[in-house]
PDB file of C-alpha atoms in Angstrom:
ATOM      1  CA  UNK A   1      74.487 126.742 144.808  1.00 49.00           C
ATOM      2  CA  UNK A   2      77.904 125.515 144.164  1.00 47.00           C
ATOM      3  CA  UNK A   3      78.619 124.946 140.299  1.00 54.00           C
ATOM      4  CA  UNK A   4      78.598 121.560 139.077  1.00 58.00           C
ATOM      5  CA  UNK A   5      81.416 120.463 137.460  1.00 64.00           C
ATOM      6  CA  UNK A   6      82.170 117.279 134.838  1.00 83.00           C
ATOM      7  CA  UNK A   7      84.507 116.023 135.693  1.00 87.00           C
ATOM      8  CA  UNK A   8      85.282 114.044 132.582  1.00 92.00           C
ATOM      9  CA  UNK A   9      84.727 116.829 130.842  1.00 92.00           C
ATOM     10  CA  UNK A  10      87.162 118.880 132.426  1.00 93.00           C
ATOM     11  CA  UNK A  11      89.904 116.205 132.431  1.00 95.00           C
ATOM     12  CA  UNK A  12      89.309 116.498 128.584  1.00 95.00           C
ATOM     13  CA  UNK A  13      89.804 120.574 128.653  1.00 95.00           C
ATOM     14  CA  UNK A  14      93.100 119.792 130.335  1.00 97.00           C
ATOM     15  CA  UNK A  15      94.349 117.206 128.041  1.00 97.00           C
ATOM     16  CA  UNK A  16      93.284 119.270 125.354  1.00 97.00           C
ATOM     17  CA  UNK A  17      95.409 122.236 126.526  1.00 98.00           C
ATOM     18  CA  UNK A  18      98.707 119.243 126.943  1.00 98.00           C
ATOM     19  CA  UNK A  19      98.486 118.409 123.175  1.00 98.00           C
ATOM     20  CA  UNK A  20      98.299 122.276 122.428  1.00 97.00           C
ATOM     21  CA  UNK A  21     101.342 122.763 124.111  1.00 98.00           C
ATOM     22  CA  UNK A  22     103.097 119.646 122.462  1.00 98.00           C
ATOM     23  CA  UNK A  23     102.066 120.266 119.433  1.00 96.00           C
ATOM     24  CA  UNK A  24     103.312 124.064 119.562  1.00 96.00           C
ATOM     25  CA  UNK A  25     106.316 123.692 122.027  1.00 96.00           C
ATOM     26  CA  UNK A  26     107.177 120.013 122.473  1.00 96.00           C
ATOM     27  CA  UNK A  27     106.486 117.331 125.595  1.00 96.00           C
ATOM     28  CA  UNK A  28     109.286 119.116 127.933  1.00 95.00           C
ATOM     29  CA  UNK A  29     106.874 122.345 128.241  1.00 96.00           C
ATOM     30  CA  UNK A  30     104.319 120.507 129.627  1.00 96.00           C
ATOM     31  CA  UNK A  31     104.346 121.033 132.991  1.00 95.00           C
ATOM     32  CA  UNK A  32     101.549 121.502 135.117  1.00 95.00           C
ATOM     33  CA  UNK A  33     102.004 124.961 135.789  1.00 95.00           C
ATOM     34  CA  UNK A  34     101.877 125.965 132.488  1.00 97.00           C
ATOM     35  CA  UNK A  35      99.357 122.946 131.656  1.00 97.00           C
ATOM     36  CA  UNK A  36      96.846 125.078 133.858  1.00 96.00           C
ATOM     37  CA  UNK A  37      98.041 128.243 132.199  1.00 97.00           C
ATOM     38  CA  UNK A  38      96.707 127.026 128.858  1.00 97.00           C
ATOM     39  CA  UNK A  39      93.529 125.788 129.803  1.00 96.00           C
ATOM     40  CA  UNK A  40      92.978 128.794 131.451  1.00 95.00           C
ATOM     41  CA  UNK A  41      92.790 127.006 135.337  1.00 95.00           C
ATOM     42  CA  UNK A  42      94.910 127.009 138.543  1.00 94.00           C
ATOM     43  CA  UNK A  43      97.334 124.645 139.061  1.00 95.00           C
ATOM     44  CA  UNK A  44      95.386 123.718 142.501  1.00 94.00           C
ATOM     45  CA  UNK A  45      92.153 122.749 139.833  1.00 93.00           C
ATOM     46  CA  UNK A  46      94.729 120.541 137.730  1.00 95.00           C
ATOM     47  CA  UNK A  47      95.791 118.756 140.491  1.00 95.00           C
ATOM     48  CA  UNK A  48      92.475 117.758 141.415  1.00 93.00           C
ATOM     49  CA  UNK A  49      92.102 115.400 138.638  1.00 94.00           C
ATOM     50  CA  UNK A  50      95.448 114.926 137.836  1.00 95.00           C
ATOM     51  CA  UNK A  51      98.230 114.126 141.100  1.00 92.00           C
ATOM     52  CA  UNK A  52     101.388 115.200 139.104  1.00 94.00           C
ATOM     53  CA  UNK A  53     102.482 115.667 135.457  1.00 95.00           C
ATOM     54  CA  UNK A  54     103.236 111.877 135.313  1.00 97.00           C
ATOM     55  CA  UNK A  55     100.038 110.649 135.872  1.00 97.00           C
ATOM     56  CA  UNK A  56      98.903 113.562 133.624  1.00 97.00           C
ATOM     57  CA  UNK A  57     100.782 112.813 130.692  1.00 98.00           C
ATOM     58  CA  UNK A  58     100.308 109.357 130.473  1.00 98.00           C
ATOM     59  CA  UNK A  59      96.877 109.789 131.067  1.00 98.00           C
ATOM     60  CA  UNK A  60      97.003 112.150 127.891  1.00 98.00           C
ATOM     61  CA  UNK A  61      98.857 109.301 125.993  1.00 98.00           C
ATOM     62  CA  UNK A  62      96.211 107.117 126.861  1.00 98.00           C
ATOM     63  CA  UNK A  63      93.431 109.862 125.144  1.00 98.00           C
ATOM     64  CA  UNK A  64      94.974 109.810 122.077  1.00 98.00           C
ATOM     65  CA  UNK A  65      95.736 106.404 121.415  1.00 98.00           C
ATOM     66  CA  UNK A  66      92.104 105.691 122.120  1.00 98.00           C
ATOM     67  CA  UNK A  67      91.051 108.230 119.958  1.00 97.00           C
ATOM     68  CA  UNK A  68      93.661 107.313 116.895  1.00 97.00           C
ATOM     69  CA  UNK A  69      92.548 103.549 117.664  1.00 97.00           C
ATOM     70  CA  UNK A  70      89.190 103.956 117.926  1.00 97.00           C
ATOM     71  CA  UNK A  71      89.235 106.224 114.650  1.00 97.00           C
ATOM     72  CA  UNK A  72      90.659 103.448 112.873  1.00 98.00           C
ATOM     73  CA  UNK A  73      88.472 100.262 114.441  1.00 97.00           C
ATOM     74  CA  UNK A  74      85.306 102.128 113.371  1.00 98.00           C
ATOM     75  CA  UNK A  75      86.348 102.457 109.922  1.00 98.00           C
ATOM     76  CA  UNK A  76      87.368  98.727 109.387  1.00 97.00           C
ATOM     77  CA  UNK A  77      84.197  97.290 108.854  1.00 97.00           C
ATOM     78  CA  UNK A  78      83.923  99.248 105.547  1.00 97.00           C
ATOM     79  CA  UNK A  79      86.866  97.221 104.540  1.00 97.00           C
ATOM     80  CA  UNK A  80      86.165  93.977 106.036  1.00 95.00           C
ATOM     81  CA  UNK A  81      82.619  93.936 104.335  1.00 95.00           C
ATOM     82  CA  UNK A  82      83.666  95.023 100.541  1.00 96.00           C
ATOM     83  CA  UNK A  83      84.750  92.451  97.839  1.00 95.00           C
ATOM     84  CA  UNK A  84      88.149  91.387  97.630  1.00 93.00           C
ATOM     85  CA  UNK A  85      90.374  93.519  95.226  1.00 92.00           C
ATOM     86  CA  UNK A  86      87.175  96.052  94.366  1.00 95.00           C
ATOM     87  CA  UNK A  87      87.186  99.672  93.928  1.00 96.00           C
ATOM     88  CA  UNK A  88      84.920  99.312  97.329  1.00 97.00           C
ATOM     89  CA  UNK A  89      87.557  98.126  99.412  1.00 97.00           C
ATOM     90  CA  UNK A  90      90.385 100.198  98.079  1.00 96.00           C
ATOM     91  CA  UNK A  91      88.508 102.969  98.987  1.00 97.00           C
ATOM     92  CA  UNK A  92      87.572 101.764 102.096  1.00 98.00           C
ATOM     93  CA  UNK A  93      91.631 100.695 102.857  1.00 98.00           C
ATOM     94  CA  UNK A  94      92.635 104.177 102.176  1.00 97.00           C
ATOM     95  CA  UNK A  95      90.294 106.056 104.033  1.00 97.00           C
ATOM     96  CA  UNK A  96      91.107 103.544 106.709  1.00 98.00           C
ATOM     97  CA  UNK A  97      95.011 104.615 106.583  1.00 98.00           C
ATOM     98  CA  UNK A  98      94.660 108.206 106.052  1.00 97.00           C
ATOM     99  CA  UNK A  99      93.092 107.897 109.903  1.00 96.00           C
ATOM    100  CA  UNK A 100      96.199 107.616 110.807  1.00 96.00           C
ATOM    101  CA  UNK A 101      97.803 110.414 109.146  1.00 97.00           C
ATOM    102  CA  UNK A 102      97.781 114.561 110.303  1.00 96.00           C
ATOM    103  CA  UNK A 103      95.541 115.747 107.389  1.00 92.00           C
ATOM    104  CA  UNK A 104      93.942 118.125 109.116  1.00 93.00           C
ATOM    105  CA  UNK A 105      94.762 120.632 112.392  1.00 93.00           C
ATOM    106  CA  UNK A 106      92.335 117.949 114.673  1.00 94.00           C
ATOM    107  CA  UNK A 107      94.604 115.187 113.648  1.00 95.00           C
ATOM    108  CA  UNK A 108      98.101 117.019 112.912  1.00 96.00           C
ATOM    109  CA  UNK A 109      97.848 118.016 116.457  1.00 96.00           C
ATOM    110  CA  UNK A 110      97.098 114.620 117.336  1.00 97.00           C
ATOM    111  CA  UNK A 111     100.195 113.124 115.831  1.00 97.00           C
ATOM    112  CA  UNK A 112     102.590 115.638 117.100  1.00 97.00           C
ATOM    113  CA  UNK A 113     101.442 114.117 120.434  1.00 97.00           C
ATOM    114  CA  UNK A 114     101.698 110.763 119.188  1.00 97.00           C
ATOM    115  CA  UNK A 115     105.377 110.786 118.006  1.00 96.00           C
ATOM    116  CA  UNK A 116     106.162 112.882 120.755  1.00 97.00           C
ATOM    117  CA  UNK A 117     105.191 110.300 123.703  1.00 98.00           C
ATOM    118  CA  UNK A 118     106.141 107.477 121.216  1.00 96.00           C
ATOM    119  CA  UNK A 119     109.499 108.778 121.796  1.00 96.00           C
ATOM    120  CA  UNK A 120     109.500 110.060 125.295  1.00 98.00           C
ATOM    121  CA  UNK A 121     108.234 106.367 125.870  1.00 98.00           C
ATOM    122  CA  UNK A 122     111.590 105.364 125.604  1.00 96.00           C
ATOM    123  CA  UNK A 123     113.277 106.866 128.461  1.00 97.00           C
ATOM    124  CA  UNK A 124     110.060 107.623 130.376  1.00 97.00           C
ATOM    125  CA  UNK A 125     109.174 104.407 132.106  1.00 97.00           C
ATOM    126  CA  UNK A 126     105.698 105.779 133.283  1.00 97.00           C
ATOM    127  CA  UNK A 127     104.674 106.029 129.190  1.00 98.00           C
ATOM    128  CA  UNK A 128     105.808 102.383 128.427  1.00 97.00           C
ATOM    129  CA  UNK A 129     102.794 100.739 129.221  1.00 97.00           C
ATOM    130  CA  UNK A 130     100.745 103.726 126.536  1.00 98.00           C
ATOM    131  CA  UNK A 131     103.533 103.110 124.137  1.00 97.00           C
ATOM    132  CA  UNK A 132     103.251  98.973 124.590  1.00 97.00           C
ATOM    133  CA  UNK A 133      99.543  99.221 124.155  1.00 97.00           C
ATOM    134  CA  UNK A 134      99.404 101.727 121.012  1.00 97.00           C
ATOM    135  CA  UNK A 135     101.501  99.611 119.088  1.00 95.00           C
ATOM    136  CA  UNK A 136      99.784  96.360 119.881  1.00 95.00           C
ATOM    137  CA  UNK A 137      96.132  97.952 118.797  1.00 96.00           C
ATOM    138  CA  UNK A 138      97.346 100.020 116.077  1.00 97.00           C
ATOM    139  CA  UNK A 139      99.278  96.655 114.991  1.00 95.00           C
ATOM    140  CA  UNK A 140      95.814  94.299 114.838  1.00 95.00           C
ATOM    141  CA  UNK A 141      94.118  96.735 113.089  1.00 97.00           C
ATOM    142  CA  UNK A 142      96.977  96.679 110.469  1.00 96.00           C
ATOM    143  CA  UNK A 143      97.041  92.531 110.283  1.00 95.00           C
ATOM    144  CA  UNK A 144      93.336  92.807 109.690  1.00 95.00           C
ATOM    145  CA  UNK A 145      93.607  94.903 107.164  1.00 96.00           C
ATOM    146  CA  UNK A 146      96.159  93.311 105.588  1.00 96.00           C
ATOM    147  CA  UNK A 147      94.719  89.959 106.086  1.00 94.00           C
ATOM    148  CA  UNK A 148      91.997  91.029 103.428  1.00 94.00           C
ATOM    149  CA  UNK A 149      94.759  92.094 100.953  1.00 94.00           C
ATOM    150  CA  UNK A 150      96.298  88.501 101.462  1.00 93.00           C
ATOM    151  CA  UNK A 151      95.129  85.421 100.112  1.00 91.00           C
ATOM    152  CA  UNK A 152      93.408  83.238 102.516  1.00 88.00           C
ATOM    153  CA  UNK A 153      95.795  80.812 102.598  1.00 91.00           C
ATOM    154  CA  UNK A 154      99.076  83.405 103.115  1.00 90.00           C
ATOM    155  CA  UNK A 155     101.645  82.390 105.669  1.00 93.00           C
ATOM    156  CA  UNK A 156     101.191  84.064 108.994  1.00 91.00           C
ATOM    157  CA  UNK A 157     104.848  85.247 108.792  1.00 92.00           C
ATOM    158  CA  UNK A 158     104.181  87.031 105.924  1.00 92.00           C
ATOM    159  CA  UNK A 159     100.846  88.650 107.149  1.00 93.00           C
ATOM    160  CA  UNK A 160     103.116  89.788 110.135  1.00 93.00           C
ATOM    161  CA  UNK A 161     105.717  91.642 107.840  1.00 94.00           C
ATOM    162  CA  UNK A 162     103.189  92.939 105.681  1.00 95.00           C
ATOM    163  CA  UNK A 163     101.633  94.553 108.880  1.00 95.00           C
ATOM    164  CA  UNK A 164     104.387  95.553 110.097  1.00 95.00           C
ATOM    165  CA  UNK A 165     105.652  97.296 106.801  1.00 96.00           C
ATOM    166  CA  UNK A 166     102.728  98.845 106.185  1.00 97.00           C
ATOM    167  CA  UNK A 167     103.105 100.681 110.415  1.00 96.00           C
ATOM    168  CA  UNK A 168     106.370 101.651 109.127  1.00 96.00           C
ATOM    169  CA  UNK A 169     104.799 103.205 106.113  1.00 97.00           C
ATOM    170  CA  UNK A 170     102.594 104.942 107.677  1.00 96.00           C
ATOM    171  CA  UNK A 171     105.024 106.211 110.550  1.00 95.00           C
ATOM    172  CA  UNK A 172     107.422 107.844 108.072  1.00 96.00           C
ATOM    173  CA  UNK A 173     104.439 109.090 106.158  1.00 97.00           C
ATOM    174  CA  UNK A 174     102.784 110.593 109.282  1.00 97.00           C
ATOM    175  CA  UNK A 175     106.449 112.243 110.334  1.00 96.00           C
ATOM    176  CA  UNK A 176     106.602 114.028 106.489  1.00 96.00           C
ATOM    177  CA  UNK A 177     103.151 115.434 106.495  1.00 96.00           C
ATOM    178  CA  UNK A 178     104.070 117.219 110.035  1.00 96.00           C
ATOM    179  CA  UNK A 179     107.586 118.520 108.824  1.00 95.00           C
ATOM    180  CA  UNK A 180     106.326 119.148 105.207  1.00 95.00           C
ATOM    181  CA  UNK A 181     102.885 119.672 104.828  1.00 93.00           C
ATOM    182  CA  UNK A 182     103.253 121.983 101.789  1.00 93.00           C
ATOM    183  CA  UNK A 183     105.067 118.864 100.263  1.00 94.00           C
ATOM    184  CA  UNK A 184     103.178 115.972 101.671  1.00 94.00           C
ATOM    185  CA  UNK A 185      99.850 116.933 100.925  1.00 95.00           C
ATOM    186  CA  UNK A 186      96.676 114.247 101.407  1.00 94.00           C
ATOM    187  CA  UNK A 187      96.708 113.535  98.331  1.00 95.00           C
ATOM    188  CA  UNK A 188     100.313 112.808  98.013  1.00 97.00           C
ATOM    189  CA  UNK A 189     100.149 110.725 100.866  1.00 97.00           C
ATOM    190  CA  UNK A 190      97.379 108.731  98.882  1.00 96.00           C
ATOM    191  CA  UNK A 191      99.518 108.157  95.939  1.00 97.00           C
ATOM    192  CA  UNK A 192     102.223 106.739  98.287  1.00 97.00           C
ATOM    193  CA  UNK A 193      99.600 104.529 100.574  1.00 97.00           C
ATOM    194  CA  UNK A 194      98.146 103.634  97.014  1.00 96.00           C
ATOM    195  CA  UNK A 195     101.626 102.085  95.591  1.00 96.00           C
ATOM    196  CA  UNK A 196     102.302 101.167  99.006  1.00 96.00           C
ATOM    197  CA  UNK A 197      98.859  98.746  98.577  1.00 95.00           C
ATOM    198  CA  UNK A 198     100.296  97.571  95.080  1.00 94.00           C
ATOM    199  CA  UNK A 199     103.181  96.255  96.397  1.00 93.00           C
ATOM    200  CA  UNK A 200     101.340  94.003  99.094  1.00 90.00           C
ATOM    201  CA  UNK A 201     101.961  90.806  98.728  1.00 70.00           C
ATOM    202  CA  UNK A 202     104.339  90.763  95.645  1.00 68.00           C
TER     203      UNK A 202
END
């Protein structure tokens, strides 16, 4: 009997082996060849799911953005449903942003791959559409949440800056914690999401 492959499955062990590779040697190493090398496959096996290291990669971008945005949706609700300005939805706002941060090896690994294709993005035409889409979702997520910060009757404007400020916050906070993780520990980055939070509004 020929074995039975999943095929989604196995498109997951390969993009698993791409963000190894980023995270330990950068994008440009992540060729097929040595794509197949680290999941432990032949090239031939990679190229049955995947037709070239374009389609690969991108395909790879697309994993993780689902997986940082889908992180992030399923933990809104928690702050959507607590009272306004309660230790509830702080709590809930914070564990919400720190699901966007590299506090552990699942998710440190994660954002290398992230800010690596974020980048790329902008001289790799085949990664725009990825990058165009992970800002736009990770961007509603952040106007929701900051919509609950706001009062009700806040300019849009200034719900779009306070969204926005908040992505930049969190992309120079997300950038530290990979460089300096002795430094930028969770709980520092909690103190600085936590004044960040003050500040809204004001």
């Amino acid at each position: 009997m020929p074995k039975i492959v999943d095929a989604d499955a196995r498109r997951q062990d390969v993009v698993q082996a791409v963000l190894r590779i980023i995270a330990v040697d950068g994008l440009e190493r992540a060729s097929l060849r040595e794509v197949a090398d680290e999941a432990g496959l032949a090239v031939g096996s990679v190229r049955h799911y995947f037709q070239g290291s374009e389609e690969l990669l991108a395909f790879t971008f697309g994993t993780v953005v689902d997986r940082v945005a889908g992180r992030l949706e399923a933990l809104l609700p928690a702050v959507l449903g607590a009272a306004a300005a309660s230790p509830e939805q702080r709590e809930a706002v914070l564990t919400l942003l720190g699901g966007m941060l590299p506090l552990d090896e699942e998710t440190a690994v994660e954002a290398c791959a992230w800010l690596a294709f974020k980048n790329a993005a902008r001289i790799r035409p085949f990664l725009a559409a990825e990058a165009d889409r992970s800002h736009r979702e990770i961007a509603a997520i952040m106007g929701a949440l900051v919509a609950t910060l706001l009062p009700d009757d806040e300019p849009q404007e200034n719900l779009v800056v306070e969204a926005e400020r908040l992505l930049a916050t969190l992309d120079g906070l997300c950038m530290h914690a990979l460089l300096q993780p002795g430094w930028m520990t969770a709980q520092m980055c909690r103190d600085v999401l936590g004044r960040h939070l003050d500040g809204i509004g004001r």
